[in-house]
mmCIF file with all atom_site columns, C-alpha atoms in Angstrom:
data_model
loop_
_atom_site.group_PDB
_atom_site.id
_atom_site.type_symbol
_atom_site.label_atom_id
_atom_site.label_alt_id
_atom_site.label_comp_id
_atom_site.label_asym_id
_atom_site.label_entity_id
_atom_site.label_seq_id
_atom_site.pdbx_PDB_ins_code
_atom_site.Cartn_x
_atom_site.Cartn_y
_atom_site.Cartn_z
_atom_site.occupancy
_atom_site.B_iso_or_equiv
_atom_site.pdbx_formal_charge
_atom_site.auth_seq_id
_atom_site.auth_comp_id
_atom_site.auth_asym_id
_atom_site.auth_atom_id
_atom_site.pdbx_PDB_model_num
ATOM 1   C CA . MET A 1 1   ? 13.687  94.399  -152.517 1.00 55.00 ? 2   MET A CA 1
ATOM 2   C CA . SER A 1 2   ? 15.311  94.593  -149.112 1.00 56.00 ? 3   SER A CA 1
ATOM 3   C CA . THR A 1 3   ? 13.385  94.512  -145.854 1.00 56.00 ? 4   THR A CA 1
ATOM 4   C CA . THR A 1 4   ? 14.107  98.206  -145.251 1.00 55.00 ? 5   THR A CA 1
ATOM 5   C CA . GLU A 1 5   ? 12.743  99.188  -148.634 1.00 53.00 ? 6   GLU A CA 1
ATOM 6   C CA . LYS A 1 6   ? 9.615   97.089  -148.044 1.00 49.00 ? 7   LYS A CA 1
ATOM 7   C CA . ASN A 1 7   ? 9.039   98.801  -144.708 1.00 51.00 ? 8   ASN A CA 1
ATOM 8   C CA . GLU A 1 8   ? 9.482   102.258 -146.242 1.00 53.00 ? 9   GLU A CA 1
ATOM 9   C CA . ALA A 1 9   ? 7.035   101.406 -149.021 1.00 51.00 ? 10  ALA A CA 1
ATOM 10  C CA . MET A 1 10  ? 4.488   100.087 -146.522 1.00 55.00 ? 11  MET A CA 1
ATOM 11  C CA . ASN A 1 11  ? 4.845   103.224 -144.375 1.00 56.00 ? 12  ASN A CA 1
ATOM 12  C CA . LYS A 1 12  ? 4.467   105.418 -147.437 1.00 52.00 ? 13  LYS A CA 1
ATOM 13  C CA . ASN A 1 13  ? 1.305   103.601 -148.496 1.00 54.00 ? 14  ASN A CA 1
ATOM 14  C CA . GLU A 1 14  ? -0.072  103.845 -144.972 1.00 57.00 ? 15  GLU A CA 1
ATOM 15  C CA . ASN A 1 15  ? 0.623   107.584 -144.832 1.00 54.00 ? 16  ASN A CA 1
ATOM 16  C CA . THR A 1 16  ? -0.974  108.083 -148.229 1.00 53.00 ? 17  THR A CA 1
ATOM 17  C CA . LYS A 1 17  ? -4.025  106.112 -147.088 1.00 53.00 ? 18  LYS A CA 1
ATOM 18  C CA . LYS A 1 18  ? -4.315  108.235 -143.943 1.00 53.00 ? 19  LYS A CA 1
ATOM 19  C CA . GLN A 1 19  ? -4.025  111.450 -145.975 1.00 58.00 ? 20  GLN A CA 1
ATOM 20  C CA . VAL A 1 20  ? -6.776  110.283 -148.346 1.00 49.00 ? 21  VAL A CA 1
ATOM 21  C CA . GLN A 1 21  ? -8.993  109.377 -145.397 1.00 57.00 ? 22  GLN A CA 1
ATOM 22  C CA . ALA A 1 22  ? -8.341  112.757 -143.794 1.00 54.00 ? 23  ALA A CA 1
ATOM 23  C CA . GLU A 1 23  ? -9.172  114.595 -147.005 1.00 59.00 ? 24  GLU A CA 1
ATOM 24  C CA . ASN A 1 24  ? -12.343 112.558 -147.452 1.00 57.00 ? 25  ASN A CA 1
ATOM 25  C CA . LYS A 1 25  ? -13.371 113.280 -143.857 1.00 56.00 ? 26  LYS A CA 1
ATOM 26  C CA . LYS A 1 26  ? -12.687 116.979 -144.350 1.00 56.00 ? 27  LYS A CA 1
ATOM 27  C CA . GLU A 1 27  ? -14.815 117.084 -147.505 1.00 59.00 ? 28  GLU A CA 1
ATOM 28  C CA . GLU A 1 28  ? -17.580 115.174 -145.737 1.00 60.00 ? 29  GLU A CA 1
ATOM 29  C CA . THR A 1 29  ? -17.514 117.689 -142.869 1.00 56.00 ? 30  THR A CA 1
ATOM 30  C CA . LYS A 1 30  ? -17.719 120.586 -145.324 1.00 55.00 ? 31  LYS A CA 1
ATOM 31  C CA . GLU A 1 31  ? -20.692 119.005 -147.107 1.00 59.00 ? 32  GLU A CA 1
ATOM 32  C CA . LYS A 1 32  ? -22.509 118.463 -143.801 1.00 56.00 ? 33  LYS A CA 1
ATOM 33  C CA . ALA A 1 33  ? -21.850 122.040 -142.715 1.00 55.00 ? 34  ALA A CA 1
ATOM 34  C CA . ALA A 1 34  ? -23.064 123.396 -146.047 1.00 55.00 ? 35  ALA A CA 1
ATOM 35  C CA . ALA A 1 35  ? -26.192 121.258 -145.873 1.00 57.00 ? 36  ALA A CA 1
ATOM 36  C CA . ALA A 1 36  ? -26.893 122.424 -142.316 1.00 53.00 ? 37  ALA A CA 1
ATOM 37  C CA . LEU A 1 37  ? -26.422 126.052 -143.317 1.00 52.00 ? 38  LEU A CA 1
ATOM 38  C CA . GLU A 1 38  ? -28.799 125.626 -146.262 1.00 56.00 ? 39  GLU A CA 1
ATOM 39  C CA . ASP A 1 39  ? -31.412 124.083 -143.973 1.00 54.00 ? 40  ASP A CA 1
ATOM 40  C CA . GLU A 1 40  ? -31.074 127.007 -141.550 1.00 49.00 ? 41  GLU A CA 1
ATOM 41  C CA . GLU A 1 41  ? -31.494 129.527 -144.368 1.00 50.00 ? 42  GLU A CA 1
ATOM 42  C CA . GLU A 1 42  ? -34.607 127.700 -145.575 1.00 49.00 ? 43  GLU A CA 1
ATOM 43  C CA . ASP A 1 43  ? -35.987 127.726 -142.031 1.00 47.00 ? 44  ASP A CA 1
ATOM 44  C CA . ASP A 1 44  ? -35.225 131.461 -141.727 1.00 45.00 ? 45  ASP A CA 1
ATOM 45  C CA . ASP A 1 45  ? -36.996 132.148 -145.009 1.00 44.00 ? 46  ASP A CA 1
ATOM 46  C CA . GLU A 1 46  ? -40.024 130.210 -143.824 1.00 42.00 ? 47  GLU A CA 1
ATOM 47  C CA . GLU A 1 47  ? -40.099 132.230 -140.606 1.00 43.00 ? 48  GLU A CA 1
ATOM 48  C CA . GLU A 1 48  ? -39.631 135.602 -142.292 1.00 50.00 ? 49  GLU A CA 1
ATOM 49  C CA . VAL A 1 49  ? -42.214 135.205 -145.062 1.00 41.00 ? 50  VAL A CA 1
ATOM 50  C CA . ASP A 1 50  ? -45.718 135.046 -143.655 1.00 47.00 ? 51  ASP A CA 1
ATOM 51  C CA . THR A 1 51  ? -48.096 135.652 -146.542 1.00 45.00 ? 52  THR A CA 1
ATOM 52  C CA . ASP A 1 52  ? -51.104 135.789 -144.228 1.00 49.00 ? 53  ASP A CA 1
ATOM 53  C CA . LYS A 1 53  ? -49.583 138.695 -142.307 1.00 47.00 ? 54  LYS A CA 1
ATOM 54  C CA . LEU A 1 54  ? -48.150 140.245 -145.458 1.00 41.00 ? 55  LEU A CA 1
ATOM 55  C CA . PHE A 1 55  ? -51.551 140.703 -147.083 1.00 46.00 ? 56  PHE A CA 1
ATOM 56  C CA . GLN A 1 56  ? -53.628 141.091 -143.941 1.00 56.00 ? 57  GLN A CA 1
ATOM 57  C CA . HIS A 1 57  ? -55.204 144.533 -143.594 1.00 67.00 ? 58  HIS A CA 1
ATOM 58  C CA . ARG A 1 58  ? -57.886 145.486 -141.125 1.00 74.00 ? 59  ARG A CA 1
ATOM 59  C CA . GLU A 1 59  ? -61.148 146.873 -142.470 1.00 87.00 ? 60  GLU A CA 1
ATOM 60  C CA . SER A 1 60  ? -61.555 150.589 -141.783 1.00 92.00 ? 61  SER A CA 1
ATOM 61  C CA . ILE A 1 61  ? -64.932 151.415 -140.234 1.00 95.00 ? 62  ILE A CA 1
ATOM 62  C CA . ASN A 1 62  ? -67.131 154.480 -140.471 1.00 95.00 ? 63  ASN A CA 1
ATOM 63  C CA . MET A 1 63  ? -66.762 155.871 -136.943 1.00 97.00 ? 64  MET A CA 1
ATOM 64  C CA . THR A 1 64  ? -69.906 157.142 -135.239 1.00 97.00 ? 65  THR A CA 1
ATOM 65  C CA . PRO A 1 65  ? -70.993 157.665 -131.602 1.00 97.00 ? 66  PRO A CA 1
ATOM 66  C CA . GLU A 1 66  ? -72.702 154.258 -131.833 1.00 97.00 ? 67  GLU A CA 1
ATOM 67  C CA . ASN A 1 67  ? -69.523 152.251 -132.511 1.00 97.00 ? 68  ASN A CA 1
ATOM 68  C CA . THR A 1 68  ? -66.633 154.431 -131.272 1.00 97.00 ? 69  THR A CA 1
ATOM 69  C CA . TRP A 1 69  ? -65.710 155.904 -127.893 1.00 97.00 ? 70  TRP A CA 1
ATOM 70  C CA . PHE A 1 70  ? -62.642 158.087 -127.294 1.00 97.00 ? 71  PHE A CA 1
ATOM 71  C CA . SER A 1 71  ? -60.940 158.785 -123.975 1.00 95.00 ? 72  SER A CA 1
ATOM 72  C CA . LYS A 1 72  ? -57.756 160.344 -122.631 1.00 91.00 ? 73  LYS A CA 1
ATOM 73  C CA . SER A 1 73  ? -55.105 157.856 -121.527 1.00 83.00 ? 74  SER A CA 1
ATOM 74  C CA . VAL A 1 74  ? -52.971 158.134 -118.403 1.00 74.00 ? 75  VAL A CA 1
ATOM 75  C CA . GLY A 1 75  ? -50.092 159.566 -120.454 1.00 76.00 ? 76  GLY A CA 1
ATOM 76  C CA . GLY A 1 76  ? -52.286 162.274 -121.949 1.00 82.00 ? 77  GLY A CA 1
ATOM 77  C CA . LEU A 1 77  ? -52.728 160.461 -125.267 1.00 86.00 ? 78  LEU A CA 1
ATOM 78  C CA . ILE A 1 78  ? -55.933 159.490 -127.081 1.00 93.00 ? 79  ILE A CA 1
ATOM 79  C CA . SER A 1 79  ? -57.349 155.982 -126.549 1.00 95.00 ? 80  SER A CA 1
ATOM 80  C CA . ALA A 1 80  ? -60.244 154.449 -128.448 1.00 96.00 ? 81  ALA A CA 1
ATOM 81  C CA . LYS A 1 81  ? -62.729 151.624 -127.993 1.00 97.00 ? 82  LYS A CA 1
ATOM 82  C CA . ILE A 1 82  ? -64.556 150.475 -131.105 1.00 96.00 ? 83  ILE A CA 1
ATOM 83  C CA . ILE A 1 83  ? -66.903 147.836 -132.434 1.00 96.00 ? 84  ILE A CA 1
ATOM 84  C CA . ASN A 1 84  ? -65.025 146.606 -135.497 1.00 94.00 ? 85  ASN A CA 1
ATOM 85  C CA . ALA A 1 85  ? -66.392 145.440 -138.846 1.00 91.00 ? 86  ALA A CA 1
ATOM 86  C CA . GLU A 1 86  ? -66.842 141.905 -137.461 1.00 92.00 ? 87  GLU A CA 1
ATOM 87  C CA . GLY A 1 87  ? -68.894 143.212 -134.548 1.00 93.00 ? 88  GLY A CA 1
ATOM 88  C CA . VAL A 1 88  ? -66.107 142.555 -132.038 1.00 94.00 ? 89  VAL A CA 1
ATOM 89  C CA . GLU A 1 89  ? -65.112 145.097 -129.400 1.00 96.00 ? 90  GLU A CA 1
ATOM 90  C CA . GLU A 1 90  ? -61.508 146.322 -129.610 1.00 96.00 ? 91  GLU A CA 1
ATOM 91  C CA . PHE A 1 91  ? -59.501 148.694 -127.445 1.00 96.00 ? 92  PHE A CA 1
ATOM 92  C CA . PHE A 1 92  ? -56.539 150.795 -128.612 1.00 95.00 ? 93  PHE A CA 1
ATOM 93  C CA . GLU A 1 93  ? -54.359 152.348 -125.927 1.00 91.00 ? 94  GLU A CA 1
ATOM 94  C CA . ARG A 1 94  ? -53.144 154.966 -128.381 1.00 91.00 ? 95  ARG A CA 1
ATOM 95  C CA . VAL A 1 95  ? -54.561 156.237 -131.655 1.00 93.00 ? 96  VAL A CA 1
ATOM 96  C CA . ILE A 1 96  ? -53.368 158.931 -134.062 1.00 91.00 ? 97  ILE A CA 1
ATOM 97  C CA . ILE A 1 97  ? -55.806 161.451 -135.542 1.00 93.00 ? 98  ILE A CA 1
ATOM 98  C CA . ARG A 1 98  ? -55.005 162.899 -138.958 1.00 91.00 ? 99  ARG A CA 1
ATOM 99  C CA . ARG A 1 99  ? -56.908 165.340 -141.141 1.00 91.00 ? 100 ARG A CA 1
ATOM 100 C CA . SER A 1 100 ? -57.437 164.297 -144.744 1.00 91.00 ? 101 SER A CA 1
ATOM 101 C CA . PHE A 1 101 ? -58.089 167.917 -145.755 1.00 89.00 ? 102 PHE A CA 1
ATOM 102 C CA . PRO A 1 102 ? -56.416 170.069 -143.063 1.00 84.00 ? 103 PRO A CA 1
ATOM 103 C CA . ILE A 1 103 ? -57.024 173.343 -144.926 1.00 79.00 ? 104 ILE A CA 1
ATOM 104 C CA . THR A 1 104 ? -60.315 173.010 -146.768 1.00 82.00 ? 105 THR A CA 1
ATOM 105 C CA . ALA A 1 105 ? -62.201 170.631 -144.422 1.00 89.00 ? 106 ALA A CA 1
ATOM 106 C CA . PRO A 1 106 ? -60.432 170.443 -141.048 1.00 89.00 ? 107 PRO A CA 1
ATOM 107 C CA . ASN A 1 107 ? -63.367 168.787 -139.214 1.00 92.00 ? 108 ASN A CA 1
ATOM 108 C CA . GLU A 1 108 ? -64.335 166.275 -141.889 1.00 95.00 ? 109 GLU A CA 1
ATOM 109 C CA . PHE A 1 109 ? -62.838 162.944 -142.957 1.00 95.00 ? 110 PHE A CA 1
ATOM 110 C CA . LEU A 1 110 ? -60.558 162.488 -139.956 1.00 96.00 ? 111 LEU A CA 1
ATOM 111 C CA . SER A 1 111 ? -58.435 159.349 -140.225 1.00 95.00 ? 112 SER A CA 1
ATOM 112 C CA . VAL A 1 112 ? -58.003 157.441 -136.948 1.00 96.00 ? 113 VAL A CA 1
ATOM 113 C CA . ARG A 1 113 ? -54.928 155.230 -137.149 1.00 93.00 ? 114 ARG A CA 1
ATOM 114 C CA . GLU A 1 114 ? -52.690 152.942 -135.166 1.00 91.00 ? 115 GLU A CA 1
ATOM 115 C CA . PRO A 1 115 ? -49.328 154.599 -134.373 1.00 86.00 ? 116 PRO A CA 1
ATOM 116 C CA . ASP A 1 116 ? -46.349 153.946 -136.651 1.00 79.00 ? 117 ASP A CA 1
ATOM 117 C CA . THR A 1 117 ? -43.702 151.616 -135.182 1.00 76.00 ? 118 THR A CA 1
ATOM 118 C CA . LYS A 1 118 ? -40.272 150.407 -136.314 1.00 72.00 ? 119 LYS A CA 1
ATOM 119 C CA . LYS A 1 119 ? -41.395 146.782 -135.963 1.00 75.00 ? 120 LYS A CA 1
ATOM 120 C CA . ASN A 1 120 ? -44.715 146.958 -137.808 1.00 71.00 ? 121 ASN A CA 1
ATOM 121 C CA . GLY A 1 121 ? -44.111 150.020 -139.986 1.00 76.00 ? 122 GLY A CA 1
ATOM 122 C CA . ARG A 1 122 ? -46.935 152.391 -140.873 1.00 78.00 ? 123 ARG A CA 1
ATOM 123 C CA . GLY A 1 123 ? -49.979 152.002 -138.660 1.00 83.00 ? 124 GLY A CA 1
ATOM 124 C CA . HIS A 1 124 ? -53.210 150.777 -140.243 1.00 89.00 ? 125 HIS A CA 1
ATOM 125 C CA . GLU A 1 125 ? -56.284 152.951 -140.414 1.00 93.00 ? 126 GLU A CA 1
ATOM 126 C CA . ILE A 1 126 ? -58.808 151.907 -137.773 1.00 96.00 ? 127 ILE A CA 1
ATOM 127 C CA . GLY A 1 127 ? -61.618 154.061 -139.052 1.00 96.00 ? 128 GLY A CA 1
ATOM 128 C CA . MET A 1 128 ? -62.749 157.357 -140.544 1.00 96.00 ? 129 MET A CA 1
ATOM 129 C CA . ILE A 1 129 ? -64.749 160.128 -138.866 1.00 97.00 ? 130 ILE A CA 1
ATOM 130 C CA . ARG A 1 130 ? -66.720 161.678 -141.708 1.00 96.00 ? 131 ARG A CA 1
ATOM 131 C CA . ASP A 1 131 ? -67.940 164.613 -139.609 1.00 97.00 ? 132 ASP A CA 1
ATOM 132 C CA . LEU A 1 132 ? -66.528 165.435 -136.174 1.00 96.00 ? 133 LEU A CA 1
ATOM 133 C CA . GLY A 1 133 ? -69.687 167.401 -135.361 1.00 95.00 ? 134 GLY A CA 1
ATOM 134 C CA . ILE A 1 134 ? -71.778 164.244 -134.840 1.00 97.00 ? 135 ILE A CA 1
ATOM 135 C CA . PHE A 1 135 ? -69.878 163.439 -131.620 1.00 97.00 ? 136 PHE A CA 1
ATOM 136 C CA . ASP A 1 136 ? -70.652 164.934 -128.214 1.00 96.00 ? 137 ASP A CA 1
ATOM 137 C CA . LYS A 1 137 ? -68.929 168.121 -127.036 1.00 96.00 ? 138 LYS A CA 1
ATOM 138 C CA . ASP A 1 138 ? -66.463 166.342 -124.724 1.00 96.00 ? 139 ASP A CA 1
ATOM 139 C CA . THR A 1 139 ? -65.260 164.120 -127.573 1.00 96.00 ? 140 THR A CA 1
ATOM 140 C CA . VAL A 1 140 ? -65.025 167.056 -129.980 1.00 96.00 ? 141 VAL A CA 1
ATOM 141 C CA . ASP A 1 141 ? -62.992 169.058 -127.445 1.00 95.00 ? 142 ASP A CA 1
ATOM 142 C CA . LEU A 1 142 ? -60.714 166.064 -126.770 1.00 95.00 ? 143 LEU A CA 1
ATOM 143 C CA . LEU A 1 143 ? -59.951 165.440 -130.435 1.00 95.00 ? 144 LEU A CA 1
ATOM 144 C CA . ASN A 1 144 ? -59.656 169.131 -131.317 1.00 93.00 ? 145 ASN A CA 1
ATOM 145 C CA . ALA A 1 145 ? -57.052 169.591 -128.560 1.00 90.00 ? 146 ALA A CA 1
ATOM 146 C CA . GLU A 1 146 ? -55.009 166.802 -130.140 1.00 89.00 ? 147 GLU A CA 1
ATOM 147 C CA . LEU A 1 147 ? -55.468 168.194 -133.641 1.00 90.00 ? 148 LEU A CA 1
ATOM 148 C CA . GLU A 1 148 ? -54.470 171.716 -132.625 1.00 84.00 ? 149 GLU A CA 1
ATOM 149 C CA . VAL A 1 149 ? -51.144 170.397 -131.376 1.00 80.00 ? 150 VAL A CA 1
ATOM 150 C CA . ARG A 1 150 ? -50.567 168.319 -134.504 1.00 83.00 ? 151 ARG A CA 1
ATOM 151 C CA . TYR A 1 151 ? -51.717 171.029 -136.917 1.00 82.00 ? 152 TYR A CA 1
ATOM 152 C CA . PHE A 1 152 ? -50.467 174.123 -135.128 1.00 82.00 ? 153 PHE A CA 1
ATOM 153 C CA . THR A 1 153 ? -50.958 176.989 -137.610 1.00 87.00 ? 154 THR A CA 1
ATOM 154 C CA . PRO A 1 154 ? -49.813 180.421 -136.383 1.00 93.00 ? 155 PRO A CA 1
ATOM 155 C CA . GLU A 1 155 ? -51.407 183.503 -137.949 1.00 94.00 ? 156 GLU A CA 1
ATOM 156 C CA . ILE A 1 156 ? -49.114 185.950 -139.757 1.00 95.00 ? 157 ILE A CA 1
ATOM 157 C CA . THR A 1 157 ? -49.852 189.527 -138.723 1.00 95.00 ? 158 THR A CA 1
ATOM 158 C CA . HIS A 1 158 ? -46.903 191.367 -140.291 1.00 96.00 ? 159 HIS A CA 1
ATOM 159 C CA . ILE A 1 159 ? -44.122 190.562 -142.767 1.00 95.00 ? 160 ILE A CA 1
ATOM 160 C CA . TYR A 1 160 ? -40.824 192.325 -142.121 1.00 96.00 ? 161 TYR A CA 1
ATOM 161 C CA . SER A 1 161 ? -38.918 191.131 -145.176 1.00 94.00 ? 162 SER A CA 1
ATOM 162 C CA . ALA A 1 162 ? -38.823 188.558 -147.984 1.00 92.00 ? 163 ALA A CA 1
ATOM 163 C CA . LYS A 1 163 ? -35.601 188.059 -149.939 1.00 90.00 ? 164 LYS A CA 1
ATOM 164 C CA . GLU A 1 164 ? -34.788 185.610 -152.708 1.00 89.00 ? 165 GLU A CA 1
ATOM 165 C CA . LYS A 1 165 ? -31.370 183.981 -152.774 1.00 87.00 ? 166 LYS A CA 1
ATOM 166 C CA . PHE A 1 166 ? -30.153 180.979 -154.794 1.00 84.00 ? 167 PHE A CA 1
ATOM 167 C CA . GLY A 1 167 ? -33.699 179.965 -155.645 1.00 83.00 ? 168 GLY A CA 1
ATOM 168 C CA . TYR A 1 168 ? -35.006 180.168 -152.064 1.00 89.00 ? 169 TYR A CA 1
ATOM 169 C CA . THR A 1 169 ? -37.134 182.825 -150.393 1.00 91.00 ? 170 THR A CA 1
ATOM 170 C CA . TYR A 1 170 ? -36.122 183.904 -146.889 1.00 93.00 ? 171 TYR A CA 1
ATOM 171 C CA . MET A 1 171 ? -38.974 185.532 -145.013 1.00 93.00 ? 172 MET A CA 1
ATOM 172 C CA . GLU A 1 172 ? -39.227 187.170 -141.583 1.00 95.00 ? 173 GLU A CA 1
ATOM 173 C CA . ALA A 1 173 ? -42.667 187.695 -140.117 1.00 95.00 ? 174 ALA A CA 1
ATOM 174 C CA . GLU A 1 174 ? -44.583 188.430 -136.936 1.00 95.00 ? 175 GLU A CA 1
ATOM 175 C CA . THR A 1 175 ? -47.078 185.711 -136.012 1.00 94.00 ? 176 THR A CA 1
ATOM 176 C CA . SER A 1 176 ? -49.448 184.811 -133.200 1.00 92.00 ? 177 SER A CA 1
ATOM 177 C CA . ALA A 1 177 ? -46.616 182.618 -131.907 1.00 88.00 ? 178 ALA A CA 1
ATOM 178 C CA . GLY A 1 178 ? -43.974 185.352 -132.072 1.00 93.00 ? 179 GLY A CA 1
ATOM 179 C CA . ARG A 1 179 ? -41.449 186.525 -134.633 1.00 94.00 ? 180 ARG A CA 1
ATOM 180 C CA . ILE A 1 180 ? -40.238 183.796 -136.952 1.00 92.00 ? 181 ILE A CA 1
ATOM 181 C CA . ALA A 1 181 ? -37.862 183.288 -139.877 1.00 92.00 ? 182 ALA A CA 1
ATOM 182 C CA . MET A 1 182 ? -38.896 180.846 -142.588 1.00 91.00 ? 183 MET A CA 1
ATOM 183 C CA . VAL A 1 183 ? -37.420 179.512 -145.806 1.00 92.00 ? 184 VAL A CA 1
ATOM 184 C CA . LEU A 1 184 ? -39.538 178.691 -148.860 1.00 91.00 ? 185 LEU A CA 1
ATOM 185 C CA . ASN A 1 185 ? -38.101 176.573 -151.663 1.00 86.00 ? 186 ASN A CA 1
ATOM 186 C CA . SER A 1 186 ? -40.878 177.459 -154.120 1.00 83.00 ? 187 SER A CA 1
ATOM 187 C CA . PRO A 1 187 ? -43.042 180.432 -153.095 1.00 84.00 ? 188 PRO A CA 1
ATOM 188 C CA . PHE A 1 188 ? -45.344 180.135 -156.131 1.00 85.00 ? 189 PHE A CA 1
ATOM 189 C CA . TYR A 1 189 ? -46.211 176.634 -154.907 1.00 85.00 ? 190 TYR A CA 1
ATOM 190 C CA . ASN A 1 190 ? -45.982 177.109 -151.122 1.00 88.00 ? 191 ASN A CA 1
ATOM 191 C CA . ILE A 1 191 ? -47.963 180.357 -150.912 1.00 90.00 ? 192 ILE A CA 1
ATOM 192 C CA . ARG A 1 192 ? -51.543 179.494 -151.776 1.00 89.00 ? 193 ARG A CA 1
ATOM 193 C CA . SER A 1 193 ? -54.710 181.549 -151.863 1.00 88.00 ? 194 SER A CA 1
ATOM 194 C CA . LEU A 1 194 ? -57.854 179.613 -150.892 1.00 86.00 ? 195 LEU A CA 1
ATOM 195 C CA . GLU A 1 195 ? -61.411 180.141 -152.091 1.00 84.00 ? 196 GLU A CA 1
ATOM 196 C CA . ASP A 1 196 ? -62.448 181.656 -148.772 1.00 85.00 ? 197 ASP A CA 1
ATOM 197 C CA . GLY A 1 197 ? -59.733 184.328 -149.091 1.00 89.00 ? 198 GLY A CA 1
ATOM 198 C CA . ARG A 1 198 ? -57.212 182.894 -146.646 1.00 90.00 ? 199 ARG A CA 1
ATOM 199 C CA . ILE A 1 199 ? -53.550 182.573 -147.603 1.00 92.00 ? 200 ILE A CA 1
ATOM 200 C CA . ILE A 1 200 ? -51.611 179.483 -146.535 1.00 91.00 ? 201 ILE A CA 1
ATOM 201 C CA . ILE A 1 201 ? -47.803 179.472 -146.406 1.00 92.00 ? 202 ILE A CA 1
ATOM 202 C CA . ASN A 1 202 ? -45.775 176.268 -145.990 1.00 88.00 ? 203 ASN A CA 1
ATOM 203 C CA . ASP A 1 203 ? -42.056 176.453 -145.252 1.00 88.00 ? 204 ASP A CA 1
ATOM 204 C CA . MET A 1 204 ? -39.286 173.918 -145.909 1.00 86.00 ? 205 MET A CA 1
ATOM 205 C CA . ASP A 1 205 ? -39.533 172.504 -142.372 1.00 78.00 ? 206 ASP A CA 1
ATOM 206 C CA . GLY A 1 206 ? -43.151 171.497 -142.867 1.00 77.00 ? 207 GLY A CA 1
ATOM 207 C CA . ASN A 1 207 ? -44.566 174.362 -140.781 1.00 85.00 ? 208 ASN A CA 1
ATOM 208 C CA . CYS A 1 208 ? -47.842 175.914 -141.851 1.00 89.00 ? 209 CYS A CA 1
ATOM 209 C CA . PHE A 1 209 ? -48.817 179.573 -141.423 1.00 93.00 ? 210 PHE A CA 1
ATOM 210 C CA . VAL A 1 210 ? -52.045 181.346 -142.272 1.00 93.00 ? 211 VAL A CA 1
ATOM 211 C CA . ILE A 1 211 ? -53.085 184.884 -143.185 1.00 94.00 ? 212 ILE A CA 1
ATOM 212 C CA . PRO A 1 212 ? -56.844 184.893 -142.402 1.00 92.00 ? 213 PRO A CA 1
ATOM 213 C CA . ASP A 1 213 ? -57.590 188.106 -144.299 1.00 92.00 ? 214 ASP A CA 1
ATOM 214 C CA . PRO A 1 214 ? -54.873 189.539 -146.578 1.00 91.00 ? 215 PRO A CA 1
ATOM 215 C CA . LYS A 1 215 ? -56.834 192.800 -146.882 1.00 89.00 ? 216 LYS A CA 1
ATOM 216 C CA . LYS A 1 216 ? -56.116 193.496 -143.229 1.00 91.00 ? 217 LYS A CA 1
ATOM 217 C CA . LEU A 1 217 ? -52.342 193.342 -143.746 1.00 92.00 ? 218 LEU A CA 1
ATOM 218 C CA . ASP A 1 218 ? -50.466 196.628 -143.921 1.00 94.00 ? 219 ASP A CA 1
ATOM 219 C CA . ARG A 1 219 ? -49.227 197.743 -147.337 1.00 92.00 ? 220 ARG A CA 1
ATOM 220 C CA . HIS A 1 220 ? -45.592 196.918 -146.451 1.00 93.00 ? 221 HIS A CA 1
ATOM 221 C CA . SER A 1 221 ? -46.499 193.291 -145.630 1.00 93.00 ? 222 SER A CA 1
ATOM 222 C CA . LEU A 1 222 ? -48.850 192.790 -148.549 1.00 91.00 ? 223 LEU A CA 1
ATOM 223 C CA . LYS A 1 223 ? -46.282 193.744 -151.177 1.00 91.00 ? 224 LYS A CA 1
ATOM 224 C CA . PHE A 1 224 ? -44.109 190.741 -150.218 1.00 90.00 ? 225 PHE A CA 1
ATOM 225 C CA . ILE A 1 225 ? -46.774 188.158 -151.029 1.00 87.00 ? 226 ILE A CA 1
ATOM 226 C CA . GLU A 1 226 ? -49.149 189.725 -153.563 1.00 86.00 ? 227 GLU A CA 1
ATOM 227 C CA . VAL A 1 227 ? -46.825 188.754 -156.423 1.00 84.00 ? 228 VAL A CA 1
ATOM 228 C CA . TYR A 1 228 ? -47.318 185.074 -155.544 1.00 82.00 ? 229 TYR A CA 1
ATOM 229 C CA . ILE A 1 229 ? -51.128 185.024 -155.221 1.00 77.00 ? 230 ILE A CA 1
#
């Protein structure tokens, strides 16, 4: 073999060796990157899953004048100071008041909750007011003002028309809040007669209307709803 051929062979072997080393280094880099990524994902999983927080729920208390004090915040919202189930004082800048039975028992079993947030989801119940009447007049007035806004229920005084179309009922009526137009998707379900004689009507938008005494409605108005009650 000539000197030139030997040199070419040596160069070829050297190039092949360098290529193999480069490929090995590339594979090693990939393996390290994959391992690092897997470690990061494991760390993320450990940070995201917190079983203590996942199953932690506060204990709802029976709210009475002895362990709960309500006040109006600077922004016009409702704040609350309580003595919790562990006997520790807590303060909530904002609380939400909800009626468990808004129609049949509007002043009983009021749920006092933390507000819903995007970060924490649905707010936990702080406590339950079994009877609003046990609180002093200022507290009752404060909470009732909040509840009246949340559960605004205009009274229907006259019904102009009620027409069914494509399975929906379109109704126009005069109320204590002015003339309105409502849509009912199931009048036999959304027009209800209560034991005390009142009629409750719920429309598709979640609005609630009341007819305190159907007997006081004029004949024209009564004919539009009597078929459903």
